Amino acid sequence: MSDPQRPRASLRTAVVWDVLEDALDRRVKATGKDSLDVLDTGGGSGNFAVPVARLGHRVTVVDPSPNALFALERRAAEAGVADRVRGVQGDILGLFDVVDRGGYDAVLCHGVLEYVEDPAEGVRNAVEALRPSGALSLLAAGLGGAVLARALAGHFSEARRALTDPAGRWGEGDPVPRRFTAEQLTEVVEAAGVEVGAVHGVRVFADLVPGVLVDTEPGALEALLQLEAAAAELPAFRSVATQLHVLGEKRG
């Protein structure tokens, strides 16, 4: 099943979706179950939850925003998967106030660690929500992509500041509170009890290519998607990606 968010938004999700779909297929085969229990922390309006539900899985979305959960409910209904998607108000640091420990075959933690006070605790909670050998899909802002973007925009001092700042921020006006390197993410994931299977760079080129080129040049979008997929696992390109995706399995 291809990502239904095509064409333009797929530049932001294609690599992650392909990896995630494959991981869910592997969990189905390993567990012998037709339908998995999936937890999407910070899942918002369902960019991943609804496509996952369309695969036949049961998805619980935990998000602090009532508006996002309302949009999720509407989106799930429009996609015909309202019976397989449940929205709960909460956040990852208070995760077990709203969901059970050890109740899920897969946990998605996408775009969450940048905004929590204690990323390591957030990852530990995500892992504690998993059943043994469950899959963790973690997506977070990459430091290298921000440094490159500021430099290419001519903001060299900001690029240098992001490079040296402990949180990877380029200044007071930076909307992202925290960024990570691949090494930092894998370290925190492994410390939480997860065996890392793969690390991918997401949006290596997409945020640097003029949108008008992608929208108007015949075949450009598909060619860019293929380029992103080809570069995603290569360390040299992963280090300058806008986002980093870590896929792992909870140690049994």
mmCIF file of C-alpha atoms in Angstrom:
data_model
loop_
_atom_site.group_PDB
_atom_site.id
_atom_site.type_symbol
_atom_site.label_atom_id
_atom_site.label_comp_id
_atom_site.label_asym_id
_atom_site.label_seq_id
_atom_site.Cartn_x
_atom_site.Cartn_y
_atom_site.Cartn_z
ATOM 1 C CA MET A 1 0.000 0.000 0.000
ATOM 2 C CA SER A 2 1.499 3.332 -1.001
ATOM 3 C CA ASP A 3 1.415 6.432 1.154
ATOM 4 C CA PRO A 4 -1.915 8.150 0.443
ATOM 5 C CA GLN A 5 -0.459 11.583 1.155
ATOM 6 C CA ARG A 6 1.040 11.982 -2.303
ATOM 7 C CA PRO A 7 2.079 13.889 -4.215
ATOM 8 C CA ARG A 8 3.759 16.862 -2.459
ATOM 9 C CA ALA A 9 3.559 15.824 1.176
ATOM 10 C CA SER A 10 5.119 12.475 0.312
ATOM 11 C CA LEU A 11 8.504 14.208 0.188
ATOM 12 C CA ARG A 12 8.202 14.530 3.976
ATOM 13 C CA THR A 13 6.914 11.034 4.674
ATOM 14 C CA ALA A 14 7.887 8.619 1.880
ATOM 15 C CA VAL A 15 11.104 7.238 3.365
ATOM 16 C CA VAL A 16 9.611 6.858 6.846
ATOM 17 C CA TRP A 17 6.410 5.318 5.530
ATOM 18 C CA ASP A 18 8.231 2.700 3.448
ATOM 19 C CA VAL A 19 10.402 1.672 6.415
ATOM 20 C CA LEU A 20 7.459 1.670 8.824
ATOM 21 C CA GLU A 21 5.199 -0.366 6.569
ATOM 22 C CA ASP A 22 7.912 -2.980 6.176
ATOM 23 C CA ALA A 23 8.446 -3.091 9.960
ATOM 24 C CA LEU A 24 4.728 -3.606 10.572
ATOM 25 C CA ASP A 25 4.656 -6.413 8.003
ATOM 26 C CA ARG A 26 7.500 -8.107 9.860
ATOM 27 C CA ARG A 27 5.665 -7.792 13.175
ATOM 28 C CA VAL A 28 2.541 -9.336 11.636
ATOM 29 C CA LYS A 29 4.572 -12.333 10.480
ATOM 30 C CA ALA A 30 6.433 -12.625 13.783
ATOM 31 C CA THR A 31 3.317 -12.441 15.970
ATOM 32 C CA GLY A 32 0.993 -14.383 13.685
ATOM 33 C CA LYS A 33 -1.667 -11.705 14.225
ATOM 34 C CA ASP A 34 -3.613 -10.125 11.389
ATOM 35 C CA SER A 35 -3.988 -6.844 13.267
ATOM 36 C CA LEU A 36 -1.386 -5.140 15.451
ATOM 37 C CA ASP A 37 -1.880 -2.765 18.370
ATOM 38 C CA VAL A 38 -0.032 0.433 17.432
ATOM 39 C CA LEU A 39 0.590 3.487 19.619
ATOM 40 C CA ASP A 40 1.281 6.841 17.953
ATOM 41 C CA THR A 41 2.630 9.330 20.498
ATOM 42 C CA GLY A 42 2.255 12.920 19.364
ATOM 43 C CA GLY A 43 0.358 11.595 16.358
ATOM 44 C CA GLY A 44 -1.642 14.788 15.900
ATOM 45 C CA SER A 45 -4.228 14.695 13.139
ATOM 46 C CA GLY A 46 -3.236 11.230 11.945
ATOM 47 C CA ASN A 47 -0.639 11.646 9.197
ATOM 48 C CA PHE A 48 0.639 8.176 10.040
ATOM 49 C CA ALA A 49 -2.142 6.796 12.232
ATOM 50 C CA VAL A 50 -4.787 6.804 9.509
ATOM 51 C CA PRO A 51 -2.603 5.089 6.860
ATOM 52 C CA VAL A 52 -1.556 2.516 9.495
ATOM 53 C CA ALA A 53 -5.219 1.884 10.313
ATOM 54 C CA ARG A 54 -5.927 1.447 6.616
ATOM 55 C CA LEU A 55 -3.495 -1.463 6.710
ATOM 56 C CA GLY A 56 -5.887 -3.088 9.183
ATOM 57 C CA HIS A 57 -4.161 -2.269 12.460
ATOM 58 C CA ARG A 58 -5.658 -0.741 15.620
ATOM 59 C CA VAL A 59 -4.076 2.638 16.404
ATOM 60 C CA THR A 60 -4.164 4.680 19.598
ATOM 61 C CA VAL A 61 -3.038 8.279 19.144
ATOM 62 C CA VAL A 62 -1.850 10.215 22.206
ATOM 63 C CA ASP A 63 -1.570 13.959 21.639
ATOM 64 C CA PRO A 64 -1.850 17.010 23.918
ATOM 65 C CA SER A 65 -3.904 19.046 21.427
ATOM 66 C CA PRO A 66 -7.716 18.708 21.469
ATOM 67 C CA ASN A 67 -7.870 20.359 18.059
ATOM 68 C CA ALA A 68 -5.478 17.810 16.581
ATOM 69 C CA LEU A 69 -7.493 14.951 18.059
ATOM 70 C CA PHE A 70 -10.694 16.411 16.632
ATOM 71 C CA ALA A 71 -9.043 16.572 13.201
ATOM 72 C CA LEU A 72 -7.860 12.983 13.693
ATOM 73 C CA GLU A 73 -11.411 11.821 14.392
ATOM 74 C CA ARG A 74 -12.699 13.530 11.250
ATOM 75 C CA ARG A 75 -9.839 12.227 9.124
ATOM 76 C CA ALA A 76 -10.297 8.660 10.341
ATOM 77 C CA ALA A 77 -14.022 8.827 9.604
ATOM 78 C CA GLU A 78 -13.400 10.132 6.086
ATOM 79 C CA ALA A 79 -10.930 7.288 5.486
ATOM 80 C CA GLY A 80 -13.412 4.706 6.767
ATOM 81 C CA VAL A 81 -11.216 3.591 9.681
ATOM 82 C CA ALA A 82 -12.941 5.310 12.623
ATOM 83 C CA ASP A 83 -13.435 1.929 14.302
ATOM 84 C CA ARG A 84 -9.667 1.308 14.307
ATOM 85 C CA VAL A 85 -8.407 4.722 15.459
ATOM 86 C CA ARG A 86 -8.710 6.052 19.007
ATOM 87 C CA GLY A 87 -7.529 9.483 20.112
ATOM 88 C CA VAL A 88 -6.495 10.208 23.711
ATOM 89 C CA GLN A 89 -5.358 13.539 25.130
ATOM 90 C CA GLY A 90 -1.965 13.295 26.829
ATOM 91 C CA ASP A 91 1.770 13.442 26.234
ATOM 92 C CA ILE A 92 4.725 11.102 26.242
ATOM 93 C CA LEU A 93 6.066 12.138 29.647
ATOM 94 C CA GLY A 94 2.701 11.292 31.219
ATOM 95 C CA LEU A 95 2.064 8.420 28.847
ATOM 96 C CA PHE A 96 0.980 5.829 31.402
ATOM 97 C CA ASP A 97 -1.701 8.100 32.766
ATOM 98 C CA VAL A 98 -3.642 7.326 29.574
ATOM 99 C CA VAL A 99 -2.318 4.010 28.149
ATOM 100 C CA ASP A 100 -1.065 0.699 29.542
ATOM 101 C CA ARG A 101 2.546 -0.388 29.781
ATOM 102 C CA GLY A 102 3.558 -3.230 27.500
ATOM 103 C CA GLY A 103 0.359 -3.110 25.484
ATOM 104 C CA TYR A 104 1.597 -2.409 21.943
ATOM 105 C CA ASP A 105 3.257 -4.240 19.070
ATOM 106 C CA ALA A 106 4.640 -0.993 17.635
ATOM 107 C CA VAL A 107 5.132 2.546 18.914
ATOM 108 C CA LEU A 108 5.556 5.636 16.747
ATOM 109 C CA CYS A 109 7.343 8.602 18.301
ATOM 110 C CA HIS A 110 7.505 11.146 15.491
ATOM 111 C CA GLY A 111 8.329 14.811 16.014
ATOM 112 C CA VAL A 112 8.076 14.523 19.801
ATOM 113 C CA LEU A 113 11.584 14.465 21.292
ATOM 114 C CA GLU A 114 12.386 17.958 20.020
ATOM 115 C CA TYR A 115 9.728 19.414 22.295
ATOM 116 C CA VAL A 116 9.900 17.438 25.550
ATOM 117 C CA GLU A 117 11.908 18.486 28.588
ATOM 118 C CA ASP A 118 13.560 15.082 28.961
ATOM 119 C CA PRO A 119 14.001 13.229 25.637
ATOM 120 C CA ALA A 120 15.577 10.197 27.331
ATOM 121 C CA GLU A 121 12.524 9.772 29.564
ATOM 122 C CA GLY A 122 10.291 10.128 26.523
ATOM 123 C CA VAL A 123 12.115 7.320 24.744
ATOM 124 C CA ARG A 124 12.021 5.136 27.868
ATOM 125 C CA ASN A 125 8.261 5.580 28.091
ATOM 126 C CA ALA A 126 7.810 4.745 24.408
ATOM 127 C CA VAL A 127 9.820 1.561 24.903
ATOM 128 C CA GLU A 128 7.947 0.618 28.090
ATOM 129 C CA ALA A 129 4.705 0.795 26.113
ATOM 130 C CA LEU A 130 6.023 -1.937 23.786
ATOM 131 C CA ARG A 131 5.551 -5.658 24.095
ATOM 132 C CA PRO A 132 8.755 -7.744 23.939
ATOM 133 C CA SER A 133 10.319 -7.528 20.450
ATOM 134 C CA GLY A 134 7.926 -4.705 19.539
ATOM 135 C CA ALA A 135 8.960 -2.130 16.934
ATOM 136 C CA LEU A 136 9.927 1.462 17.765
ATOM 137 C CA SER A 137 9.761 4.103 15.024
ATOM 138 C CA LEU A 138 11.451 7.321 16.131
ATOM 139 C CA LEU A 139 11.596 10.500 14.019
ATOM 140 C CA ALA A 140 13.338 13.667 15.204
ATOM 141 C CA ALA A 141 14.907 16.860 13.872
ATOM 142 C CA GLY A 142 18.458 16.453 12.574
ATOM 143 C CA LEU A 143 21.219 18.882 13.488
ATOM 144 C CA GLY A 144 23.089 18.701 10.194
ATOM 145 C CA GLY A 145 20.092 19.684 8.087
ATOM 146 C CA ALA A 146 19.544 22.850 10.103
ATOM 147 C CA VAL A 147 23.200 23.859 9.887
ATOM 148 C CA LEU A 148 23.241 23.327 6.132
ATOM 149 C CA ALA A 149 19.968 25.186 5.599
ATOM 150 C CA ARG A 150 21.114 28.252 7.553
ATOM 151 C CA ALA A 151 24.436 28.322 5.723
ATOM 152 C CA LEU A 152 22.829 28.041 2.277
ATOM 153 C CA ALA A 153 20.501 30.905 3.224
ATOM 154 C CA GLY A 154 23.538 33.047 3.972
ATOM 155 C CA HIS A 155 23.093 33.007 7.751
ATOM 156 C CA PHE A 156 26.596 31.800 8.526
ATOM 157 C CA SER A 157 26.737 32.922 12.158
ATOM 158 C CA GLU A 158 23.450 31.159 12.850
ATOM 159 C CA ALA A 159 24.737 28.015 11.141
ATOM 160 C CA ARG A 160 27.839 28.063 13.331
ATOM 161 C CA ARG A 161 25.774 28.676 16.453
ATOM 162 C CA ALA A 162 23.543 25.666 15.679
ATOM 163 C CA LEU A 163 26.656 23.579 15.158
ATOM 164 C CA THR A 164 28.051 24.443 18.578
ATOM 165 C CA ASP A 165 24.851 24.857 20.611
ATOM 166 C CA PRO A 166 24.126 21.898 22.969
ATOM 167 C CA ALA A 167 20.520 21.826 21.765
ATOM 168 C CA GLY A 168 21.376 22.462 18.109
ATOM 169 C CA ARG A 169 19.513 25.790 17.971
ATOM 170 C CA TRP A 170 20.588 28.598 15.649
ATOM 171 C CA GLY A 171 19.201 31.462 17.746
ATOM 172 C CA GLU A 172 16.398 32.791 19.919
ATOM 173 C CA GLY A 173 14.033 32.812 16.959
ATOM 174 C CA ASP A 174 14.586 29.146 16.203
ATOM 175 C CA PRO A 175 11.166 27.412 16.394
ATOM 176 C CA VAL A 176 12.713 24.005 17.142
ATOM 177 C CA PRO A 177 13.783 23.630 20.798
ATOM 178 C CA ARG A 178 16.179 20.730 20.207
ATOM 179 C CA ARG A 179 17.924 18.822 17.399
ATOM 180 C CA PHE A 180 19.885 15.595 17.343
ATOM 181 C CA THR A 181 22.681 13.788 15.584
ATOM 182 C CA ALA A 182 22.232 10.174 14.529
ATOM 183 C CA GLU A 183 24.700 9.165 17.241
ATOM 184 C CA GLN A 184 22.714 10.940 19.953
ATOM 185 C CA LEU A 185 19.463 9.289 18.908
ATOM 186 C CA THR A 186 20.884 5.798 18.634
ATOM 187 C CA GLU A 187 22.560 6.196 22.026
ATOM 188 C CA VAL A 188 19.345 7.187 23.806
ATOM 189 C CA VAL A 189 17.351 4.457 22.032
ATOM 190 C CA GLU A 190 19.856 1.732 22.880
ATOM 191 C CA ALA A 191 20.009 2.903 26.499
ATOM 192 C CA ALA A 192 16.238 2.451 26.700
ATOM 193 C CA GLY A 193 16.504 -1.210 25.735
ATOM 194 C CA VAL A 194 16.082 -1.162 21.971
ATOM 195 C CA GLU A 195 18.209 -2.900 19.361
ATOM 196 C CA VAL A 196 18.626 -0.391 16.528
ATOM 197 C CA GLY A 197 17.916 -1.921 13.151
ATOM 198 C CA ALA A 198 18.308 1.071 10.840
ATOM 199 C CA VAL A 199 18.884 4.825 10.809
ATOM 200 C CA HIS A 200 17.628 6.872 7.860
ATOM 201 C CA GLY A 201 18.049 10.463 6.796
ATOM 202 C CA VAL A 202 14.718 12.068 5.921
ATOM 203 C CA ARG A 203 14.402 15.085 3.636
ATOM 204 C CA VAL A 204 18.065 15.131 2.653
ATOM 205 C CA PHE A 205 17.352 17.144 -0.502
ATOM 206 C CA ALA A 206 13.637 17.980 -0.375
ATOM 207 C CA ASP A 207 13.983 21.130 1.746
ATOM 208 C CA LEU A 208 16.842 22.457 -0.399
ATOM 209 C CA VAL A 209 15.211 22.051 -3.819
ATOM 210 C CA PRO A 210 13.034 24.972 -5.039
ATOM 211 C CA GLY A 211 9.388 23.971 -4.769
ATOM 212 C CA VAL A 212 8.549 25.457 -8.158
ATOM 213 C CA LEU A 213 10.978 23.045 -9.802
ATOM 214 C CA VAL A 214 9.396 20.019 -8.150
ATOM 215 C CA ASP A 215 5.870 21.204 -8.953
ATOM 216 C CA THR A 216 6.402 22.163 -12.588
ATOM 217 C CA GLU A 217 9.176 19.966 -14.001
ATOM 218 C CA PRO A 218 7.709 16.748 -15.460
ATOM 219 C CA GLY A 219 8.842 13.713 -13.487
ATOM 220 C CA ALA A 220 10.796 15.813 -10.957
ATOM 221 C CA LEU A 221 8.792 14.757 -7.901
ATOM 222 C CA GLU A 222 9.154 11.036 -8.563
ATOM 223 C CA ALA A 223 12.854 11.432 -9.372
ATOM 224 C CA LEU A 224 13.388 13.373 -6.133
ATOM 225 C CA LEU A 225 11.544 10.697 -4.138
ATOM 226 C CA GLN A 226 13.807 8.041 -5.644
ATOM 227 C CA LEU A 227 16.889 10.132 -4.831
ATOM 228 C CA GLU A 228 15.732 10.568 -1.223
ATOM 229 C CA ALA A 229 15.220 6.816 -0.888
ATOM 230 C CA ALA A 230 18.654 6.060 -2.369
ATOM 231 C CA ALA A 231 20.454 8.496 -0.049
ATOM 232 C CA ALA A 232 18.477 7.794 3.132
ATOM 233 C CA GLU A 233 20.749 5.092 4.576
ATOM 234 C CA LEU A 234 24.094 6.522 3.455
ATOM 235 C CA PRO A 235 25.883 8.083 6.459
ATOM 236 C CA ALA A 236 27.345 10.947 4.425
ATOM 237 C CA PHE A 237 23.874 12.154 3.432
ATOM 238 C CA ARG A 238 22.130 11.087 6.629
ATOM 239 C CA SER A 239 24.320 13.552 8.533
ATOM 240 C CA VAL A 240 22.818 16.526 6.655
ATOM 241 C CA ALA A 241 19.180 15.400 6.666
ATOM 242 C CA THR A 242 16.417 17.635 8.022
ATOM 243 C CA GLN A 243 15.114 14.714 10.070
ATOM 244 C CA LEU A 244 16.503 11.418 11.326
ATOM 245 C CA HIS A 245 14.504 8.205 11.533
ATOM 246 C CA VAL A 246 15.532 5.404 13.870
ATOM 247 C CA LEU A 247 13.869 2.005 13.644
ATOM 248 C CA GLY A 248 14.493 -0.548 16.357
ATOM 249 C CA GLU A 249 13.162 -3.557 18.203
ATOM 250 C CA LYS A 250 12.636 -3.861 21.946
ATOM 251 C CA ARG A 251 14.979 -6.384 23.438
ATOM 252 C CA GLY A 252 13.026 -9.431 24.576
#
